[in-house]
Each structure stands twice: as C-alpha cells, then as structure tokens.
Amino acid sequence: MKRKINLLPFLIIAILFIFLNGYILTGLAVVISSNILVPVFWSIVFALTVSIIIAIRRMRKNGVDRFFTIASHAFLILFVAELIFAVFLLLGDIYRFFLGMATNFAPEGFHWVGRNSNWITFSLIMFALTVLMFIYGITRGKYAYRVIKHTLYFDDLPKAFDGFTLTQISDVHAGSFTKPNLVQKGIDLINAQKSDLFVFTGDLVNNSAEEIKPYINHFSQIKAPCGQFSVLGNHDYGDYIKWPSENDKTKNLQQLKDYHAEIGFKLLLDEHIEIHKNGEKIILAGVENWGVGFGERGDLQKALINTKNDDFKILLSHDPTHWEAQVKQNPSKIQLTLAGHTHGMQFGIEALGIKWSPVKYRYKHWAGLKTEYGRYLNINRGFGFIGFSGRIGIWPEITVIELKRKTT
C-alpha cells in the first residue's frame, strides 16, 4: 500500500503562516525601529515556508531525512511560538479597542489607543519561553520515560491469573533515536517492573528494518517469565518511502520480522498463543496492522480461530481504530485490547485534571484507558518519537497493567 501525501493542507498552513507573520510584524515594529526589520523578517519567513514545502515533497522519496527534520522543526517551533505571541498581541489589541470605545463618552469621541511597548515586550517573553519549551522537548523530553500503572478488575479472569502483570510499550521508531545511552535507561526501567509478560504493540522502525539493528542488543535485554510478544504497526511495512522494487520492500519486511525474532519478540501475525498457569489459561492474540486510513491488513477472526467465546483474551492491535470498528462489540469477547499509534501527538497537556492534545481532533480516545461494553482498551503514548523529534507534555510511556479478579 502506497500512501499518497496531499499537499493542499500544507499549502493552506503556509498561507496562514504568511498572514500570521504579517500581523506579528505590526507588533514588532512597535519595539524595533530598524529599517532592516521588514526585509530580514520576510526573508526568514519565505525561506522557512519554501523549505518546509520542499521537505514534504522530498519525504516520499527519502523518508524523514535530516533535511526534513531540520526544516520541519524550525517551521514548527517558529509557528507555535508565533501563535503564542499573536494571541497575546491580539489580547492587547482587544483591550485597546474597548479602551477606544470608552472614549465615545468623551467629547472628542472614539480614537485608537496606541500599542503599549511593555505589552509587546511581554509577548516577546512568552515567545521566547515557548521556544525554550520546544528545546527542552527536543533535548530531554523525548527520553523522559514515565511508568504508568493500571489495575483492571474482571469478573471472568481465571483465578490463577489474579495479580498477573504485563508491561506494554509501543511505537519505538528506532530510526529516530540518537542517544543509545538514554534508550538504555528506558530498557532498564522496563525490566525494573518485573512483569509476568511483556508486549510491544507495533512500529519498531520508521521505514527500514535496518533502523533497529543498532538497538538489537538494547531491546534483547527485555525479558519476562511468560515471554515477550509483539505485533506490526503501520510504519513497519515500509509504506512511506519509495523502494527500488516491490521485491525490495518485501525483503525489508521479512528482515524486520527476523529482527523481532533476534530481539526475542515473538511476532503474532493474525494468530494467538495460550498462556497457562496452574491448570488455567488466558489467550494472547495479535493482528497485523488494521487502522482506518493506515491499511486494514489484520484478520481478527483468523487470530481467534479455535478460541472460545468465554476464554479470557488479550489482543495486541497497533491502531486503536481497530477496537472501535471490530473489537469492542465482537461476538467473541475480548476483555483487554492494547494499542498505540497515536503518540498523543507527542504534544499536549496532561496536568491539573487537564487532558488535551491536538490529536484528539483525529482520535476521540487517544491515550490511556477506555472501557465500553465491559471491555477495556489501553492506548500507550509510545516509547519513541517520529516527525517531531521531541515530546512536550506527552511523555514516552511504559505501561504496567495488573489483572485482578473481581470479588463479590
């Protein structure tokens, strides 16, 4: 499956970017009187706009290369920081408008109140703080691993599995890593959980199987008594770059599967295994990637062949849209589904009771636990990163889930 890139949304963003900068320039002119302000300002804006358009066009052929990373990050940081500046500038303009309206009651009538240079300076400070926030996210935030723990209760959990624990990570995207020593800290944190089972829910690489090769020794350290299991994600199939031939693409996928085995991950490709304990069992199933808009490859029914409706089942499925479409109301009850894919967009707020990320406008449920029809879905926020080489507010996640049997 070759995924086409629609340039129209990016062109619209570029046009809005130019209009945004026109407004910002009117604010900067209040505190900067230099004659070179306008030409320098627009030269930077034009260069960044052209660079991001070129980077996006190149991405289909070269993937997320260094040029794309630099251009997209420069554009993103400036765009968001300018939005913050513009918001404060607009608040000041609204205040000036109402202050001018108040003069309607004065003998001289309405007049515009000039912009306050101190307010412009404050807006510039907020601009600078936003840039610093992005710098932290790029240098530190993307490796700031968090352990998030959940205890889930089931009335049909086999007694032998009461207290059973599993650790989940997702979306490694090994091709984005640049600091093996910090990745190792994440691996150590995974092993420190001492869970009974380890699962990985897809996207080991960005595009090419070779991306994981430098990190095989890192991820092969992950061990759990009941085994390590994995599934494929949408990026694992190599759909986002151009291959010399379909045969090369096929070989790449097979190489990636071989690397899973070398690491010690048992890939579940539309299949299941049984985990036994004290004469009882649970089912662990895994499907190939199935996601709305990202390839509907997985075959859930095939993965559940020879299982019973009343078996306790855990499903690994990379894309959470699969749960919405096929899992949550499946006639064969799947008590717990583990997914990833969204990354929480690597940007958002999860503090003081606030949970927000721009990704919510694409996925209604984008991180953490959700339950419907007596079934659970957990969406891991991702271990790695892609596109934006950082994380702000949505930190890399190691999920630990304890299964408990409900008592009456």
mmCIF file of C-alpha atoms in Angstrom, residues 60-288:
data_model
loop_
_atom_site.group_PDB
_atom_site.id
_atom_site.type_symbol
_atom_site.label_atom_id
_atom_site.label_comp_id
_atom_site.label_asym_id
_atom_site.label_seq_id
_atom_site.Cartn_x
_atom_site.Cartn_y
_atom_site.Cartn_z
ATOM 1 C CA ARG A 60 8.045 10.457 -0.197
ATOM 2 C CA LYS A 61 11.384 9.545 -1.772
ATOM 3 C CA ASN A 62 13.820 9.975 1.104
ATOM 4 C CA GLY A 63 11.634 9.424 4.155
ATOM 5 C CA VAL A 64 12.254 11.511 7.255
ATOM 6 C CA ASP A 65 15.806 12.571 6.422
ATOM 7 C CA ARG A 66 17.964 15.229 8.063
ATOM 8 C CA PHE A 67 16.715 17.995 5.775
ATOM 9 C CA PHE A 68 13.102 17.220 6.628
ATOM 10 C CA THR A 69 13.904 17.098 10.345
ATOM 11 C CA ILE A 70 15.647 20.479 10.368
ATOM 12 C CA ALA A 71 13.083 22.223 8.141
ATOM 13 C CA SER A 72 10.023 20.817 9.895
ATOM 14 C CA HIS A 73 11.368 21.528 13.379
ATOM 15 C CA ALA A 74 12.357 25.095 12.550
ATOM 16 C CA PHE A 75 8.940 25.706 10.994
ATOM 17 C CA LEU A 76 7.035 24.063 13.848
ATOM 18 C CA ILE A 77 8.907 25.857 16.620
ATOM 19 C CA LEU A 78 8.558 29.252 14.962
ATOM 20 C CA PHE A 79 4.912 28.669 14.027
ATOM 21 C CA VAL A 80 3.824 27.678 17.530
ATOM 22 C CA ALA A 81 5.899 30.399 19.217
ATOM 23 C CA GLU A 82 4.438 32.976 16.847
ATOM 24 C CA LEU A 83 0.933 31.758 17.607
ATOM 25 C CA ILE A 84 1.606 32.376 21.294
ATOM 26 C CA PHE A 85 2.981 35.828 20.509
ATOM 27 C CA ALA A 86 -0.038 36.583 18.292
ATOM 28 C CA VAL A 87 -2.510 35.513 20.974
ATOM 29 C CA PHE A 88 -1.033 37.960 23.474
ATOM 30 C CA LEU A 89 -0.780 40.647 20.803
ATOM 31 C CA LEU A 90 -4.453 40.114 19.980
ATOM 32 C CA LEU A 91 -5.451 40.328 23.644
ATOM 33 C CA GLY A 92 -3.688 43.659 23.805
ATOM 34 C CA ASP A 93 -5.458 44.862 20.653
ATOM 35 C CA ILE A 94 -8.846 43.830 22.014
ATOM 36 C CA TYR A 95 -8.106 45.770 25.174
ATOM 37 C CA ARG A 96 -7.109 48.791 23.069
ATOM 38 C CA PHE A 97 -10.333 48.530 21.089
ATOM 39 C CA PHE A 98 -12.555 48.576 24.158
ATOM 40 C CA LEU A 99 -10.459 51.346 25.665
ATOM 41 C CA GLY A 100 -11.054 53.338 22.490
ATOM 42 C CA MET A 101 -14.774 52.553 22.625
ATOM 43 C CA ALA A 102 -14.870 54.068 26.093
ATOM 44 C CA THR A 103 -13.883 57.395 24.570
ATOM 45 C CA ASN A 104 -17.265 57.529 22.821
ATOM 46 C CA PHE A 105 -18.479 59.053 26.046
ATOM 47 C CA ALA A 106 -15.789 61.705 25.931
ATOM 48 C CA PRO A 107 -16.283 64.981 23.995
ATOM 49 C CA GLU A 108 -13.614 64.123 21.386
ATOM 50 C CA GLY A 109 -15.259 60.765 20.556
ATOM 51 C CA PHE A 110 -13.651 57.416 19.569
ATOM 52 C CA HIS A 111 -9.935 57.173 18.900
ATOM 53 C CA TRP A 112 -7.451 54.282 18.714
ATOM 54 C CA VAL A 113 -5.158 53.814 21.683
ATOM 55 C CA GLY A 114 -1.559 53.088 20.698
ATOM 56 C CA ARG A 115 0.056 49.755 21.451
ATOM 57 C CA ASN A 116 1.918 49.528 24.738
ATOM 58 C CA SER A 117 5.587 48.641 24.219
ATOM 59 C CA ASN A 118 5.693 46.892 27.594
ATOM 60 C CA TRP A 119 2.892 44.553 26.470
ATOM 61 C CA ILE A 120 4.768 43.796 23.239
ATOM 62 C CA THR A 121 7.871 43.013 25.305
ATOM 63 C CA PHE A 122 5.832 40.660 27.498
ATOM 64 C CA SER A 123 4.503 38.949 24.363
ATOM 65 C CA LEU A 124 8.096 38.503 23.177
ATOM 66 C CA ILE A 125 8.977 36.920 26.521
ATOM 67 C CA MET A 126 6.152 34.394 26.023
ATOM 68 C CA PHE A 127 7.517 33.764 22.528
ATOM 69 C CA ALA A 128 10.955 33.025 23.996
ATOM 70 C CA LEU A 129 9.537 30.739 26.700
ATOM 71 C CA THR A 130 7.721 28.736 24.022
ATOM 72 C CA VAL A 131 10.959 28.300 22.086
ATOM 73 C CA LEU A 132 12.701 27.128 25.274
ATOM 74 C CA MET A 133 9.878 24.656 25.922
ATOM 75 C CA PHE A 134 10.452 23.139 22.497
ATOM 76 C CA ILE A 135 14.199 22.990 23.066
ATOM 77 C CA TYR A 136 13.580 21.025 26.286
ATOM 78 C CA GLY A 137 11.193 18.672 24.484
ATOM 79 C CA ILE A 138 13.777 18.019 21.769
ATOM 80 C CA THR A 139 16.804 17.594 24.025
ATOM 81 C CA ARG A 140 15.308 15.946 27.134
ATOM 82 C CA GLY A 141 11.574 15.342 26.874
ATOM 83 C CA LYS A 142 11.737 12.638 24.210
ATOM 84 C CA TYR A 143 13.708 10.389 26.580
ATOM 85 C CA ALA A 144 11.823 11.317 29.764
ATOM 86 C CA TYR A 145 10.266 7.875 30.232
ATOM 87 C CA ARG A 146 7.266 7.549 32.545
ATOM 88 C CA VAL A 147 5.831 4.373 34.080
ATOM 89 C CA ILE A 148 2.032 4.473 34.116
ATOM 90 C CA LYS A 149 0.294 1.753 36.138
ATOM 91 C CA HIS A 150 -3.275 0.473 35.900
ATOM 92 C CA THR A 151 -5.105 -2.154 37.922
ATOM 93 C CA LEU A 152 -8.038 -3.660 35.998
ATOM 94 C CA TYR A 153 -10.763 -5.827 37.507
ATOM 95 C CA PHE A 154 -12.591 -8.616 35.653
ATOM 96 C CA ASP A 155 -15.306 -10.974 36.812
ATOM 97 C CA ASP A 156 -14.208 -13.637 34.274
ATOM 98 C CA LEU A 157 -10.468 -13.588 34.903
ATOM 99 C CA PRO A 158 -9.221 -17.123 35.703
ATOM 100 C CA LYS A 159 -8.318 -17.368 39.397
ATOM 101 C CA ALA A 160 -4.763 -18.439 38.642
ATOM 102 C CA PHE A 161 -4.165 -15.096 36.902
ATOM 103 C CA ASP A 162 -5.350 -12.896 39.754
ATOM 104 C CA GLY A 163 -2.482 -10.409 40.178
ATOM 105 C CA PHE A 164 -0.923 -11.211 36.783
ATOM 106 C CA THR A 165 1.081 -8.267 35.424
ATOM 107 C CA LEU A 166 2.122 -7.192 31.955
ATOM 108 C CA THR A 167 4.309 -4.394 30.644
ATOM 109 C CA GLN A 168 3.432 -2.713 27.360
ATOM 110 C CA ILE A 169 5.420 -0.364 25.166
ATOM 111 C CA SER A 170 4.572 0.813 21.667
ATOM 112 C CA ASP A 171 5.934 2.869 18.781
ATOM 113 C CA VAL A 172 9.681 2.530 19.287
ATOM 114 C CA HIS A 173 10.539 4.177 15.935
ATOM 115 C CA ALA A 174 14.187 3.191 16.297
ATOM 116 C CA GLY A 175 15.271 5.254 13.298
ATOM 117 C CA SER A 176 14.603 8.423 15.285
ATOM 118 C CA PHE A 177 16.905 7.570 18.201
ATOM 119 C CA THR A 178 20.206 9.418 18.512
ATOM 120 C CA LYS A 179 21.253 8.658 22.108
ATOM 121 C CA PRO A 180 21.638 4.915 22.844
ATOM 122 C CA ASN A 181 22.583 5.592 26.476
ATOM 123 C CA LEU A 182 19.221 7.270 27.112
ATOM 124 C CA VAL A 183 17.357 4.485 25.308
ATOM 125 C CA GLN A 184 19.112 2.079 27.680
ATOM 126 C CA LYS A 185 17.591 3.936 30.628
ATOM 127 C CA GLY A 186 14.174 3.152 29.181
ATOM 128 C CA ILE A 187 15.093 -0.528 28.775
ATOM 129 C CA ASP A 188 16.285 -0.672 32.376
ATOM 130 C CA LEU A 189 13.026 0.883 33.525
ATOM 131 C CA ILE A 190 11.051 -1.760 31.601
ATOM 132 C CA ASN A 191 12.964 -4.612 33.231
ATOM 133 C CA ALA A 192 12.646 -2.986 36.652
ATOM 134 C CA GLN A 193 8.861 -3.565 36.512
ATOM 135 C CA LYS A 194 9.430 -7.354 36.710
ATOM 136 C CA SER A 195 6.134 -8.098 34.972
ATOM 137 C CA ASP A 196 4.947 -11.593 34.113
ATOM 138 C CA LEU A 197 4.519 -10.718 30.443
ATOM 139 C CA PHE A 198 5.975 -8.148 28.045
ATOM 140 C CA VAL A 199 4.182 -6.920 24.914
ATOM 141 C CA PHE A 200 5.095 -4.496 22.147
ATOM 142 C CA THR A 201 2.291 -3.048 20.035
ATOM 143 C CA GLY A 202 3.964 -2.087 16.780
ATOM 144 C CA ASP A 203 6.084 0.442 14.853
ATOM 145 C CA LEU A 204 9.539 -0.842 15.667
ATOM 146 C CA VAL A 205 11.003 1.354 12.894
ATOM 147 C CA ASN A 206 10.108 4.406 10.834
ATOM 148 C CA ASN A 207 10.635 2.875 7.403
ATOM 149 C CA SER A 208 13.571 0.476 7.055
ATOM 150 C CA ALA A 209 14.289 -2.687 9.023
ATOM 151 C CA GLU A 210 17.960 -1.655 9.364
ATOM 152 C CA GLU A 211 16.950 1.160 11.739
ATOM 153 C CA ILE A 212 16.556 -1.305 14.620
ATOM 154 C CA LYS A 213 19.899 -3.031 14.059
ATOM 155 C CA PRO A 214 21.971 -0.694 16.316
ATOM 156 C CA TYR A 215 19.467 -1.266 19.128
ATOM 157 C CA ILE A 216 19.000 -5.036 18.963
ATOM 158 C CA ASN A 217 21.319 -5.536 21.939
ATOM 159 C CA HIS A 218 19.282 -2.999 23.910
ATOM 160 C CA PHE A 219 15.826 -4.442 23.297
ATOM 161 C CA SER A 220 17.005 -8.055 23.542
ATOM 162 C CA GLN A 221 17.644 -7.363 27.241
ATOM 163 C CA ILE A 222 13.879 -7.239 27.844
ATOM 164 C CA LYS A 223 12.770 -10.493 29.464
ATOM 165 C CA ALA A 224 9.576 -11.664 31.143
ATOM 166 C CA PRO A 225 8.734 -15.100 32.634
ATOM 167 C CA CYS A 226 5.766 -15.634 30.281
ATOM 168 C CA GLY A 227 7.580 -14.296 27.244
ATOM 169 C CA GLN A 228 7.900 -11.245 25.015
ATOM 170 C CA PHE A 229 5.353 -10.760 22.216
ATOM 171 C CA SER A 230 4.846 -8.175 19.503
ATOM 172 C CA VAL A 231 2.791 -7.075 16.507
ATOM 173 C CA LEU A 232 3.490 -4.890 13.486
ATOM 174 C CA GLY A 233 2.448 -1.252 13.109
ATOM 175 C CA ASN A 234 1.730 0.800 10.005
ATOM 176 C CA HIS A 235 5.327 2.089 9.707
ATOM 177 C CA ASP A 236 6.786 -1.411 9.817
ATOM 178 C CA TYR A 237 5.561 -2.265 6.312
ATOM 179 C CA GLY A 238 7.723 0.356 4.584
ATOM 180 C CA ASP A 239 4.757 2.147 3.027
ATOM 181 C CA TYR A 240 6.118 5.669 3.494
ATOM 182 C CA ILE A 241 9.205 5.617 1.292
ATOM 183 C CA LYS A 242 9.843 4.642 -2.310
ATOM 184 C CA TRP A 243 11.538 1.264 -2.798
ATOM 185 C CA PRO A 244 13.562 0.239 -5.883
ATOM 186 C CA SER A 245 11.079 -2.614 -6.371
ATOM 187 C CA GLU A 246 8.263 -4.441 -4.621
ATOM 188 C CA ASN A 247 10.713 -7.289 -4.050
ATOM 189 C CA ASP A 248 12.986 -4.969 -2.047
ATOM 190 C CA LYS A 249 10.029 -3.854 0.036
ATOM 191 C CA THR A 250 9.045 -7.466 0.699
ATOM 192 C CA LYS A 251 12.608 -8.348 1.707
ATOM 193 C CA ASN A 252 12.669 -5.395 4.099
ATOM 194 C CA LEU A 253 9.534 -6.621 5.856
ATOM 195 C CA GLN A 254 10.936 -10.131 6.162
ATOM 196 C CA GLN A 255 14.172 -8.723 7.568
ATOM 197 C CA LEU A 256 12.185 -6.784 10.150
ATOM 198 C CA LYS A 257 10.365 -9.957 11.181
ATOM 199 C CA ASP A 258 13.738 -11.678 11.542
ATOM 200 C CA TYR A 259 14.941 -8.824 13.766
ATOM 201 C CA HIS A 260 11.892 -9.273 16.016
ATOM 202 C CA ALA A 261 12.968 -12.882 16.485
ATOM 203 C CA GLU A 262 16.595 -11.870 17.078
ATOM 204 C CA ILE A 263 15.492 -9.459 19.776
ATOM 205 C CA GLY A 264 13.420 -12.192 21.383
ATOM 206 C CA PHE A 265 9.968 -10.888 20.453
ATOM 207 C CA LYS A 266 7.500 -13.479 19.217
ATOM 208 C CA LEU A 267 5.530 -11.780 16.431
ATOM 209 C CA LEU A 268 1.822 -12.543 16.442
ATOM 210 C CA LEU A 269 0.624 -12.273 12.847
ATOM 211 C CA ASP A 270 -3.141 -12.851 12.951
ATOM 212 C CA GLU A 271 -2.639 -15.619 15.476
ATOM 213 C CA HIS A 272 -2.773 -16.340 19.182
ATOM 214 C CA ILE A 273 -0.969 -18.222 21.885
ATOM 215 C CA GLU A 274 -2.145 -19.636 25.198
ATOM 216 C CA ILE A 275 -0.562 -18.676 28.497
ATOM 217 C CA HIS A 276 -1.031 -21.381 31.113
ATOM 218 C CA LYS A 277 -0.831 -21.115 34.876
ATOM 219 C CA ASN A 278 -1.917 -23.666 37.485
ATOM 220 C CA GLY A 279 -4.147 -25.521 35.046
ATOM 221 C CA GLU A 280 -5.877 -22.376 33.726
ATOM 222 C CA LYS A 281 -5.180 -20.233 30.696
ATOM 223 C CA ILE A 282 -5.627 -16.859 29.052
ATOM 224 C CA ILE A 283 -5.402 -16.096 25.339
ATOM 225 C CA LEU A 284 -2.927 -13.588 23.904
ATOM 226 C CA ALA A 285 -3.803 -12.699 20.302
ATOM 227 C CA GLY A 286 -2.162 -10.326 17.854
ATOM 228 C CA VAL A 287 -3.154 -8.959 14.465
ATOM 229 C CA GLU A 288 -1.298 -7.299 11.644
#
